[in-house]
Amino acid sequence: VNGGSDNTVRGNDVTNTGNDGIRINASLSIDVLNNRVRFDIGGDGIHVQDSNFALIDGNTVRDTDDDGIDVHNSDDVVI
């Protein structure tokens, strides 16, 4: 999600992306719920950047090259 607001990313099975599994950038009020992220080569499982008021809950992240969940320059993010 890039530049979105009031969105939900829910119930996805993300594998072998070659980058971040789920990436939220420059967004507002985003929920990332109950996703499975596996085998991301070269990225984070869930990456949140320049986004405020995000909820990250109930996700399973494993076997990523970088961080499982990575948050940068974002306020009011609940994990």
PDB file of C-alpha atoms in Angstrom:
ATOM      1  CA  VAL A   1       0.000   0.000   0.000  1.00  0.00           C
ATOM      2  CA  ASN A   2       1.521   3.307  -1.064  1.00  0.00           C
ATOM      3  CA  GLY A   3      -0.188   6.557  -0.139  1.00  0.00           C
ATOM      4  CA  GLY A   4      -3.403   4.913   1.047  1.00  0.00           C
ATOM      5  CA  SER A   5      -5.665   5.597   3.982  1.00  0.00           C
ATOM      6  CA  ASP A   6      -8.194   3.535   5.910  1.00  0.00           C
ATOM      7  CA  ASN A   7      -7.150   0.261   4.248  1.00  0.00           C
ATOM      8  CA  THR A   8      -6.931  -3.288   5.579  1.00  0.00           C
ATOM      9  CA  VAL A   9      -4.488  -5.969   4.410  1.00  0.00           C
ATOM     10  CA  ARG A  10      -5.965  -9.216   5.770  1.00  0.00           C
ATOM     11  CA  GLY A  11      -5.664 -12.951   5.353  1.00  0.00           C
ATOM     12  CA  ASN A  12      -2.971 -13.141   2.683  1.00  0.00           C
ATOM     13  CA  ASP A  13      -0.378 -15.863   2.200  1.00  0.00           C
ATOM     14  CA  VAL A  14       2.746 -14.084   0.884  1.00  0.00           C
ATOM     15  CA  THR A  15       5.756 -16.176  -0.186  1.00  0.00           C
ATOM     16  CA  ASN A  16       8.968 -15.805  -2.188  1.00  0.00           C
ATOM     17  CA  THR A  17       8.578 -12.124  -3.056  1.00  0.00           C
ATOM     18  CA  GLY A  18      12.197 -11.143  -3.639  1.00  0.00           C
ATOM     19  CA  ASN A  19      11.545  -8.007  -1.561  1.00  0.00           C
ATOM     20  CA  ASP A  20       9.394  -7.003   1.434  1.00  0.00           C
ATOM     21  CA  GLY A  21       6.453  -9.349   1.895  1.00  0.00           C
ATOM     22  CA  ILE A  22       3.996  -6.585   2.823  1.00  0.00           C
ATOM     23  CA  ARG A  23       5.072  -2.957   2.439  1.00  0.00           C
ATOM     24  CA  ILE A  24       3.137   0.031   3.764  1.00  0.00           C
ATOM     25  CA  ASN A  25       4.503   3.433   2.704  1.00  0.00           C
ATOM     26  CA  ALA A  26       3.248   7.015   3.202  1.00  0.00           C
ATOM     27  CA  SER A  27      -0.134   5.786   4.424  1.00  0.00           C
ATOM     28  CA  LEU A  28      -2.573   6.593   7.213  1.00  0.00           C
ATOM     29  CA  SER A  29      -4.756   4.302   9.325  1.00  0.00           C
ATOM     30  CA  ILE A  30      -3.754   0.943   7.885  1.00  0.00           C
ATOM     31  CA  ASP A  31      -4.538  -2.443   9.468  1.00  0.00           C
ATOM     32  CA  VAL A  32      -2.305  -5.427   8.641  1.00  0.00           C
ATOM     33  CA  LEU A  33      -4.114  -8.428  10.089  1.00  0.00           C
ATOM     34  CA  ASN A  34      -3.803 -12.224  10.071  1.00  0.00           C
ATOM     35  CA  ASN A  35      -1.374 -12.567   7.164  1.00  0.00           C
ATOM     36  CA  ARG A  36       1.300 -15.233   6.660  1.00  0.00           C
ATOM     37  CA  VAL A  37       4.601 -14.016   5.228  1.00  0.00           C
ATOM     38  CA  ARG A  38       7.322 -16.576   4.433  1.00  0.00           C
ATOM     39  CA  PHE A  39      10.567 -16.941   2.504  1.00  0.00           C
ATOM     40  CA  ASP A  40      11.119 -13.287   1.559  1.00  0.00           C
ATOM     41  CA  ILE A  41      14.523 -13.051  -0.090  1.00  0.00           C
ATOM     42  CA  GLY A  42      16.079  -9.601   0.289  1.00  0.00           C
ATOM     43  CA  GLY A  43      13.446  -7.909   2.412  1.00  0.00           C
ATOM     44  CA  ASP A  44      11.440  -7.577   5.600  1.00  0.00           C
ATOM     45  CA  GLY A  45       8.364  -9.648   6.297  1.00  0.00           C
ATOM     46  CA  ILE A  46       6.263  -6.544   7.026  1.00  0.00           C
ATOM     47  CA  HIS A  47       7.738  -3.104   6.385  1.00  0.00           C
ATOM     48  CA  VAL A  48       6.013   0.113   7.518  1.00  0.00           C
ATOM     49  CA  GLN A  49       7.572   3.448   6.559  1.00  0.00           C
ATOM     50  CA  ASP A  50       6.351   7.056   6.802  1.00  0.00           C
ATOM     51  CA  SER A  51       2.923   5.819   7.888  1.00  0.00           C
ATOM     52  CA  ASN A  52       0.887   6.715  10.958  1.00  0.00           C
ATOM     53  CA  PHE A  53      -1.865   4.970  12.911  1.00  0.00           C
ATOM     54  CA  ALA A  54      -1.115   1.423  11.747  1.00  0.00           C
ATOM     55  CA  LEU A  55      -2.232  -1.753  13.501  1.00  0.00           C
ATOM     56  CA  ILE A  56      -0.160  -4.889  12.887  1.00  0.00           C
ATOM     57  CA  ASP A  57      -1.773  -7.872  14.590  1.00  0.00           C
ATOM     58  CA  GLY A  58      -2.127 -11.630  14.251  1.00  0.00           C
ATOM     59  CA  ASN A  59       0.462 -12.034  11.487  1.00  0.00           C
ATOM     60  CA  THR A  60       2.915 -14.919  11.147  1.00  0.00           C
ATOM     61  CA  VAL A  61       6.305 -13.959   9.703  1.00  0.00           C
ATOM     62  CA  ARG A  62       9.170 -16.420   9.240  1.00  0.00           C
ATOM     63  CA  ASP A  63      12.240 -17.120   7.142  1.00  0.00           C
ATOM     64  CA  THR A  64      12.899 -13.568   5.937  1.00  0.00           C
ATOM     65  CA  ASP A  65      16.314 -12.174   4.984  1.00  0.00           C
ATOM     66  CA  ASP A  66      15.849  -9.000   7.041  1.00  0.00           C
ATOM     67  CA  ASP A  67      13.529  -8.082   9.910  1.00  0.00           C
ATOM     68  CA  GLY A  68      10.268  -9.845  10.583  1.00  0.00           C
ATOM     69  CA  ILE A  69       8.530  -6.502  11.189  1.00  0.00           C
ATOM     70  CA  ASP A  70      10.353  -3.230  10.490  1.00  0.00           C
ATOM     71  CA  VAL A  71       8.893   0.228  11.268  1.00  0.00           C
ATOM     72  CA  HIS A  72      10.553   3.521  10.234  1.00  0.00           C
ATOM     73  CA  ASN A  73       9.506   7.180  10.641  1.00  0.00           C
ATOM     74  CA  SER A  74       6.000   6.218  11.697  1.00  0.00           C
ATOM     75  CA  ASP A  75       3.891   7.292  14.688  1.00  0.00           C
ATOM     76  CA  ASP A  76       1.162   5.486  16.575  1.00  0.00           C
ATOM     77  CA  VAL A  77       1.944   2.033  15.221  1.00  0.00           C
ATOM     78  CA  VAL A  78       0.608  -0.823  17.361  1.00  0.00           C
ATOM     79  CA  ILE A  79       2.182  -4.263  17.011  1.00  0.00           C
TER      80      ILE A  79
END
